[in-house]
mmCIF file of C-alpha atoms in Angstrom:
data_model
loop_
_atom_site.group_PDB
_atom_site.id
_atom_site.type_symbol
_atom_site.label_atom_id
_atom_site.label_comp_id
_atom_site.label_asym_id
_atom_site.label_seq_id
_atom_site.Cartn_x
_atom_site.Cartn_y
_atom_site.Cartn_z
ATOM 1 C CA MET A 1 -150.875 -21.021 113.844
ATOM 2 C CA LYS A 2 -153.272 -21.005 116.537
ATOM 3 C CA LYS A 3 -150.548 -22.079 119.119
ATOM 4 C CA LEU A 4 -148.218 -19.421 117.711
ATOM 5 C CA SER A 5 -150.925 -16.612 118.302
ATOM 6 C CA ILE A 6 -151.655 -17.761 121.871
ATOM 7 C CA PHE A 7 -147.839 -17.984 122.542
ATOM 8 C CA LEU A 8 -147.467 -14.318 121.223
ATOM 9 C CA VAL A 9 -150.313 -13.005 123.540
ATOM 10 C CA ALA A 10 -149.149 -14.720 126.469
ATOM 11 C CA PHE A 11 -145.521 -13.252 125.843
ATOM 12 C CA GLY A 12 -147.397 -9.864 125.386
ATOM 13 C CA ILE A 13 -148.937 -10.207 128.760
ATOM 14 C CA PHE A 14 -145.635 -11.380 130.455
ATOM 15 C CA LEU A 15 -143.518 -8.452 128.802
ATOM 16 C CA SER A 16 -146.005 -5.961 129.926
ATOM 17 C CA GLN A 17 -146.281 -7.280 133.526
ATOM 18 C CA THR A 18 -142.413 -7.172 133.682
ATOM 19 C CA VAL A 19 -142.356 -3.558 132.550
ATOM 20 C CA LEU A 20 -144.739 -2.683 135.077
ATOM 21 C CA CYS A 21 -142.700 -4.282 137.883
ATOM 22 C CA PHE A 22 -139.735 -2.276 136.854
ATOM 23 C CA ALA A 23 -141.645 0.914 136.714
ATOM 24 C CA GLU A 24 -141.265 3.421 139.410
ATOM 25 C CA GLU A 25 -144.713 4.422 141.083
ATOM 26 C CA PHE A 26 -144.294 8.081 142.431
ATOM 27 C CA ALA A 27 -146.304 9.260 145.173
ATOM 28 C CA ASN A 28 -147.105 12.537 143.586
ATOM 29 C CA PRO A 29 -148.212 13.762 140.289
ATOM 30 C CA PRO A 30 -145.332 15.456 138.203
ATOM 31 C CA ILE A 31 -147.120 18.764 138.482
ATOM 32 C CA ILE A 32 -149.053 20.568 141.260
ATOM 33 C CA ASP A 33 -150.035 24.049 139.775
ATOM 34 C CA GLY A 34 -151.687 25.774 142.672
ATOM 35 C CA ALA A 35 -150.925 29.142 141.279
ATOM 36 C CA GLY A 36 -152.796 28.361 138.128
ATOM 37 C CA TYR A 37 -150.308 29.295 135.753
ATOM 38 C CA LEU A 38 -150.760 26.489 133.039
ATOM 39 C CA THR A 39 -153.868 26.086 130.671
ATOM 40 C CA GLU A 40 -155.650 22.607 130.725
ATOM 41 C CA GLU A 41 -153.727 21.678 127.595
ATOM 42 C CA GLU A 42 -150.591 22.742 128.768
ATOM 43 C CA PHE A 43 -150.793 21.063 132.033
ATOM 44 C CA SER A 44 -151.626 17.629 130.432
ATOM 45 C CA GLU A 45 -148.814 17.850 127.762
ATOM 46 C CA LEU A 46 -146.203 19.092 130.229
ATOM 47 C CA SER A 47 -147.121 16.393 132.837
ATOM 48 C CA ALA A 48 -146.913 13.785 130.198
ATOM 49 C CA GLN A 49 -143.249 14.957 129.483
ATOM 50 C CA LEU A 50 -142.212 15.047 132.960
ATOM 51 C CA GLU A 51 -143.780 11.451 133.744
ATOM 52 C CA GLU A 52 -141.709 10.296 130.751
ATOM 53 C CA LEU A 53 -138.592 11.542 132.325
ATOM 54 C CA ARG A 54 -139.319 10.043 135.413
ATOM 55 C CA GLN A 55 -139.581 6.859 134.221
ATOM 56 C CA LYS A 56 -136.700 7.157 131.799
ATOM 57 C CA TYR A 57 -134.298 7.790 134.547
ATOM 58 C CA GLN A 58 -136.215 6.158 137.627
ATOM 59 C CA PHE A 59 -135.689 9.573 139.028
ATOM 60 C CA ASP A 60 -138.328 12.344 140.263
ATOM 61 C CA VAL A 61 -138.575 15.487 138.390
ATOM 62 C CA ALA A 62 -141.420 17.552 139.496
ATOM 63 C CA VAL A 63 -143.102 20.898 139.821
ATOM 64 C CA VAL A 64 -145.213 22.567 142.538
ATOM 65 C CA THR A 65 -146.714 26.259 142.188
ATOM 66 C CA GLU A 66 -148.271 28.364 144.908
ATOM 67 C CA THR A 67 -150.027 31.445 145.100
ATOM 68 C CA GLN A 68 -149.034 32.451 148.371
ATOM 69 C CA MET A 69 -145.997 30.711 150.080
ATOM 70 C CA SER A 70 -146.731 27.990 152.467
ATOM 71 C CA GLY A 71 -143.526 28.528 154.377
ATOM 72 C CA ASN A 72 -141.288 31.487 155.674
ATOM 73 C CA ARG A 73 -138.665 31.432 152.792
ATOM 74 C CA VAL A 74 -138.500 30.117 149.416
ATOM 75 C CA LYS A 75 -135.548 27.700 149.909
ATOM 76 C CA GLU A 76 -136.973 26.274 153.116
ATOM 77 C CA THR A 77 -140.328 25.840 151.499
ATOM 78 C CA ALA A 78 -139.181 23.918 148.381
ATOM 79 C CA ASP A 79 -137.208 21.774 150.834
ATOM 80 C CA ASP A 80 -140.170 21.013 153.100
ATOM 81 C CA ILE A 81 -142.705 20.286 150.162
ATOM 82 C CA PHE A 82 -140.180 17.564 148.827
ATOM 83 C CA ASP A 83 -139.554 16.117 152.306
ATOM 84 C CA TYR A 84 -142.668 16.021 153.758
ATOM 85 C CA ASN A 85 -145.032 15.020 150.800
ATOM 86 C CA GLY A 86 -143.097 11.953 149.597
ATOM 87 C CA TYR A 87 -141.143 13.223 146.684
ATOM 88 C CA GLY A 88 -138.009 11.265 145.342
ATOM 89 C CA ALA A 89 -137.453 7.986 143.586
ATOM 90 C CA GLY A 90 -136.083 4.842 145.018
ATOM 91 C CA GLU A 91 -134.764 4.133 148.316
ATOM 92 C CA ASN A 92 -132.879 7.164 148.616
ATOM 93 C CA ASP A 93 -135.593 9.711 147.277
ATOM 94 C CA ASP A 94 -133.542 10.871 144.425
ATOM 95 C CA GLY A 95 -135.062 13.833 142.751
ATOM 96 C CA ILE A 96 -135.292 17.500 141.851
ATOM 97 C CA LEU A 97 -138.298 19.669 142.463
ATOM 98 C CA LEU A 98 -139.011 23.111 141.077
ATOM 99 C CA TYR A 99 -140.913 25.431 143.450
ATOM 100 C CA ILE A 100 -142.606 28.704 142.182
ATOM 101 C CA CYS A 101 -144.274 31.325 144.343
ATOM 102 C CA LYS A 102 -146.730 33.362 142.504
ATOM 103 C CA ASP A 103 -147.222 36.302 145.200
ATOM 104 C CA SER A 104 -143.445 36.866 145.809
ATOM 105 C CA ARG A 105 -142.216 35.891 142.376
ATOM 106 C CA GLU A 106 -139.468 33.862 143.671
ATOM 107 C CA TYR A 107 -138.538 30.002 142.694
ATOM 108 C CA TRP A 108 -136.248 27.522 143.859
ATOM 109 C CA PHE A 109 -134.810 24.056 142.747
ATOM 110 C CA THR A 110 -134.648 21.780 145.459
ATOM 111 C CA THR A 111 -132.332 18.577 144.904
ATOM 112 C CA HIS A 112 -131.827 15.377 147.193
ATOM 113 C CA ALA A 113 -129.459 12.242 146.962
ATOM 114 C CA ALA A 114 -128.530 11.516 143.475
ATOM 115 C CA GLY A 115 -130.090 14.925 142.396
ATOM 116 C CA MET A 116 -127.369 16.571 144.019
ATOM 117 C CA VAL A 117 -124.814 14.985 141.569
ATOM 118 C CA ALA A 118 -126.774 15.519 138.401
ATOM 119 C CA PHE A 119 -127.751 18.965 139.326
ATOM 120 C CA ASN A 120 -124.614 20.131 141.260
ATOM 121 C CA GLU A 121 -123.904 23.970 141.695
ATOM 122 C CA TYR A 122 -122.755 24.255 137.956
ATOM 123 C CA GLY A 123 -125.897 22.326 136.816
ATOM 124 C CA ILE A 124 -128.141 24.353 138.852
ATOM 125 C CA GLU A 125 -126.550 27.739 137.315
ATOM 126 C CA TYR A 126 -127.017 26.177 133.925
ATOM 127 C CA LEU A 127 -130.741 25.041 134.820
ATOM 128 C CA LYS A 128 -131.343 28.806 136.380
ATOM 129 C CA SER A 129 -130.194 30.230 133.024
ATOM 130 C CA MET A 130 -132.643 28.378 131.030
ATOM 131 C CA VAL A 131 -135.762 28.953 133.186
ATOM 132 C CA GLN A 132 -135.382 32.253 134.939
ATOM 133 C CA PRO A 133 -135.576 34.332 131.595
ATOM 134 C CA GLU A 134 -139.074 32.622 131.058
ATOM 135 C CA LEU A 135 -140.170 33.070 134.413
ATOM 136 C CA ALA A 136 -139.246 36.876 134.299
ATOM 137 C CA ASN A 137 -141.506 37.330 131.117
ATOM 138 C CA ASP A 138 -144.350 35.216 132.688
ATOM 139 C CA ARG A 139 -144.080 32.569 130.227
ATOM 140 C CA TYR A 140 -144.634 29.617 132.887
ATOM 141 C CA ALA A 141 -145.434 27.040 130.298
ATOM 142 C CA ASP A 142 -142.131 27.634 128.404
ATOM 143 C CA ALA A 143 -140.174 27.651 131.965
ATOM 144 C CA ILE A 144 -141.285 24.411 132.688
ATOM 145 C CA TYR A 145 -140.495 23.101 129.077
ATOM 146 C CA TYR A 146 -136.849 24.183 129.438
ATOM 147 C CA TYR A 147 -136.850 22.809 133.023
ATOM 148 C CA ILE A 148 -137.887 19.419 131.542
ATOM 149 C CA GLU A 149 -135.309 19.599 128.379
ATOM 150 C CA THR A 150 -132.227 20.611 130.691
ATOM 151 C CA ALA A 151 -133.239 18.169 133.328
ATOM 152 C CA ASP A 152 -133.032 15.369 130.529
ATOM 153 C CA GLU A 153 -129.513 16.694 129.199
ATOM 154 C CA LEU A 154 -128.129 16.642 132.723
ATOM 155 C CA LEU A 155 -129.637 13.464 133.910
ATOM 156 C CA LYS A 156 -128.149 11.778 130.622
ATOM 157 C CA ARG A 157 -124.586 13.311 131.482
ATOM 158 C CA ALA A 158 -124.931 11.991 135.007
ATOM 159 C CA GLU A 159 -126.020 8.558 133.866
ATOM 160 C CA ASN A 160 -123.033 8.361 131.774
ATOM 161 C CA GLY A 161 -120.688 9.259 134.564
ATOM 162 C CA ASP A 162 -119.912 12.769 133.206
ATOM 163 C CA PRO A 163 -121.972 15.215 135.192
ATOM 164 C CA TYR A 164 -122.054 18.914 134.102
ATOM 165 C CA SER A 165 -118.942 20.795 135.325
ATOM 166 C CA LYS A 166 -117.424 24.026 135.978
ATOM 167 C CA GLU A 167 -115.527 23.839 132.578
ATOM 168 C CA ASP A 168 -119.006 23.207 130.905
ATOM 169 C CA TYR A 169 -120.505 26.276 132.530
ATOM 170 C CA GLU A 170 -117.588 28.302 131.895
ATOM 171 C CA SER A 171 -116.954 27.376 128.141
ATOM 172 C CA GLY A 172 -120.681 27.880 127.528
ATOM 173 C CA TYR A 173 -120.595 31.398 129.032
ATOM 174 C CA VAL A 174 -117.540 32.147 127.019
ATOM 175 C CA MET A 175 -119.171 31.094 123.718
ATOM 176 C CA LEU A 176 -122.235 33.134 124.502
ATOM 177 C CA VAL A 177 -120.063 36.429 125.136
ATOM 178 C CA ILE A 178 -118.135 35.881 121.953
ATOM 179 C CA LEU A 179 -121.401 35.399 119.802
ATOM 180 C CA VAL A 180 -122.921 38.631 121.317
ATOM 181 C CA ALA A 181 -119.455 40.672 121.017
ATOM 182 C CA LEU A 182 -119.625 39.497 117.446
ATOM 183 C CA ILE A 183 -123.265 39.758 116.276
ATOM 184 C CA LEU A 184 -124.345 42.848 118.190
ATOM 185 C CA PRO A 185 -121.899 45.317 116.777
ATOM 186 C CA LEU A 186 -122.950 44.231 113.138
ATOM 187 C CA LEU A 187 -126.610 44.431 114.023
ATOM 188 C CA ILE A 188 -126.116 47.734 115.278
ATOM 189 C CA ALA A 189 -124.040 48.859 112.229
ATOM 190 C CA TRP A 190 -126.553 47.553 109.848
ATOM 191 C CA ILE A 191 -129.368 49.288 111.890
ATOM 192 C CA VAL A 192 -127.645 52.648 111.748
ATOM 193 C CA THR A 193 -126.723 52.379 108.079
ATOM 194 C CA ALA A 194 -130.298 51.244 107.074
ATOM 195 C CA ILE A 195 -131.780 54.711 109.038
ATOM 196 C CA ARG A 196 -129.067 56.949 107.338
ATOM 197 C CA ALA A 197 -129.766 55.534 103.931
ATOM 198 C CA ALA A 198 -133.566 56.109 104.561
ATOM 199 C CA SER A 199 -132.987 59.661 106.043
ATOM 200 C CA MET A 200 -130.894 60.480 102.521
ATOM 201 C CA LYS A 201 -133.691 59.655 100.074
ATOM 202 C CA THR A 202 -135.066 63.240 99.897
ATOM 203 C CA ALA A 203 -134.404 64.080 96.336
ATOM 204 C CA VAL A 204 -137.414 65.025 93.980
ATOM 205 C CA ARG A 205 -137.372 64.986 90.236
ATOM 206 C CA ASN A 206 -137.735 68.428 89.050
ATOM 207 C CA ASP A 207 -138.231 69.244 85.278
ATOM 208 C CA TYR A 208 -137.832 73.096 85.725
ATOM 209 C CA ALA A 209 -134.361 74.399 85.367
ATOM 210 C CA ALA A 210 -135.345 77.614 86.832
ATOM 211 C CA ASN A 211 -135.618 76.125 90.212
ATOM 212 C CA TYR A 212 -132.031 75.331 90.276
ATOM 213 C CA MET A 213 -130.802 78.760 89.561
ATOM 214 C CA GLN A 214 -129.822 81.285 92.168
ATOM 215 C CA GLN A 215 -132.494 84.244 92.432
ATOM 216 C CA GLN A 216 -130.224 86.651 94.492
ATOM 217 C CA THR A 217 -126.731 87.018 95.904
ATOM 218 C CA PRO A 218 -126.484 85.153 99.258
ATOM 219 C CA ASN A 219 -126.101 87.125 102.538
ATOM 220 C CA LEU A 220 -122.981 85.825 104.406
ATOM 221 C CA ASN A 221 -123.280 88.316 107.247
ATOM 222 C CA ALA A 222 -124.771 85.392 109.673
ATOM 223 C CA SER A 223 -123.063 82.262 110.514
ATOM 224 C CA ARG A 224 -123.695 79.166 112.597
ATOM 225 C CA ASP A 225 -122.297 75.895 113.654
ATOM 226 C CA THR A 226 -124.372 72.790 112.719
ATOM 227 C CA PHE A 227 -123.669 69.667 114.088
ATOM 228 C CA LEU A 228 -124.545 66.662 111.787
ATOM 229 C CA TYR A 229 -124.227 63.668 113.963
ATOM 230 C CA SER A 230 -124.155 63.165 117.645
ATOM 231 C CA THR A 231 -123.493 60.103 119.888
ATOM 232 C CA ILE A 232 -125.560 59.217 122.807
ATOM 233 C CA THR A 233 -124.520 56.374 125.255
ATOM 234 C CA LYS A 234 -127.017 54.558 127.101
ATOM 235 C CA THR A 235 -126.578 52.100 129.881
ATOM 236 C CA ALA A 236 -129.218 49.609 130.787
ATOM 237 C CA LYS A 237 -130.640 49.899 134.343
ATOM 238 C CA PRO A 238 -130.016 46.492 135.931
ATOM 239 C CA LYS A 239 -133.021 44.345 136.916
ATOM 240 C CA ASN A 240 -133.681 43.524 140.356
ATOM 241 C CA HIS A 241 -133.331 39.709 140.098
ATOM 242 C CA SER A 242 -131.558 38.105 142.947
ATOM 243 C CA SER A 243 -130.104 34.834 142.318
ATOM 244 C CA THR A 244 -128.536 32.057 144.872
ATOM 245 C CA THR A 245 -126.953 28.547 144.509
ATOM 246 C CA SER A 246 -126.570 26.134 147.571
ATOM 247 C CA SER A 247 -124.096 23.327 147.181
ATOM 248 C CA GLY A 248 -125.416 21.529 150.078
ATOM 249 C CA HIS A 249 -127.573 22.431 153.381
ATOM 250 C CA ARG A 250 -129.707 20.811 155.975
ATOM 251 C CA SER A 251 -133.612 21.119 155.591
ATOM 252 C CA SER A 252 -135.757 20.949 158.663
ATOM 253 C CA SER A 253 -136.113 17.387 158.431
ATOM 254 C CA GLY A 254 -132.406 16.815 158.879
ATOM 255 C CA ARG A 255 -131.990 15.805 155.330
ATOM 256 C CA THR A 256 -129.265 17.203 153.167
ATOM 257 C CA HIS A 257 -130.254 19.264 150.025
ATOM 258 C CA GLY A 258 -128.842 21.019 147.356
ATOM 259 C CA GLY A 259 -130.117 23.533 144.738
ATOM 260 C CA GLY A 260 -130.658 27.205 143.982
ATOM 261 C CA GLY A 261 -132.929 29.839 142.724
ATOM 262 C CA GLY A 262 -134.127 33.444 143.331
ATOM 263 C CA SER A 263 -136.686 36.020 142.466
ATOM 264 C CA PHE A 264 -137.988 36.818 138.938
#
């Protein structure tokens, strides 16, 4: 029994050392929150989720936020942070980095090497659709959470040899339009019906018949037109959110990047 216990302990040590040997060591923490968007609890939880994602795919997935942009333009800034600060996993520096600038309210996903396959132009559009609405509403922890969830989905597809495609993006968009077209009219009709029903409940019980009798002959000398209903058409003012996607470009270091982003 003693020999068995010694064997199990030794095997456990060997297994842990083997796992460590195959685990990727990343040069940077998963999140650098220079803009101070996250609480301590949010930072800790999201960092743990990103680190788990990194080890799962041996692929760098990171976030950097700044109050003031350290470069001239958002795309070049994101690329330079990735290139000159040691981001990326493996010999090809595979990875994706989400950069957010607080002052200019701009963001950019920069991708490199295998990241350009997993997060191709359609994958980037999908990623933007999940993250940008949260950024626009100043829900930064939620934006990073959706970034992690969507990155996991896209990395898994790429690992299985089925990267996100144009057909996936267009079918998802069509389904969204169909759902809105079906649900929105029903919701509007229900609201209008409820409002009208509420406005019609004006009857009050009266026990005196005299109140229902005409006291005098009505005077018909005057006439007027009364419109019971009117229709008002409103058009939403478009929000000033720019959006850009890059299928491939050279950074200042000479390396090729993909990605996309915009303002929020």
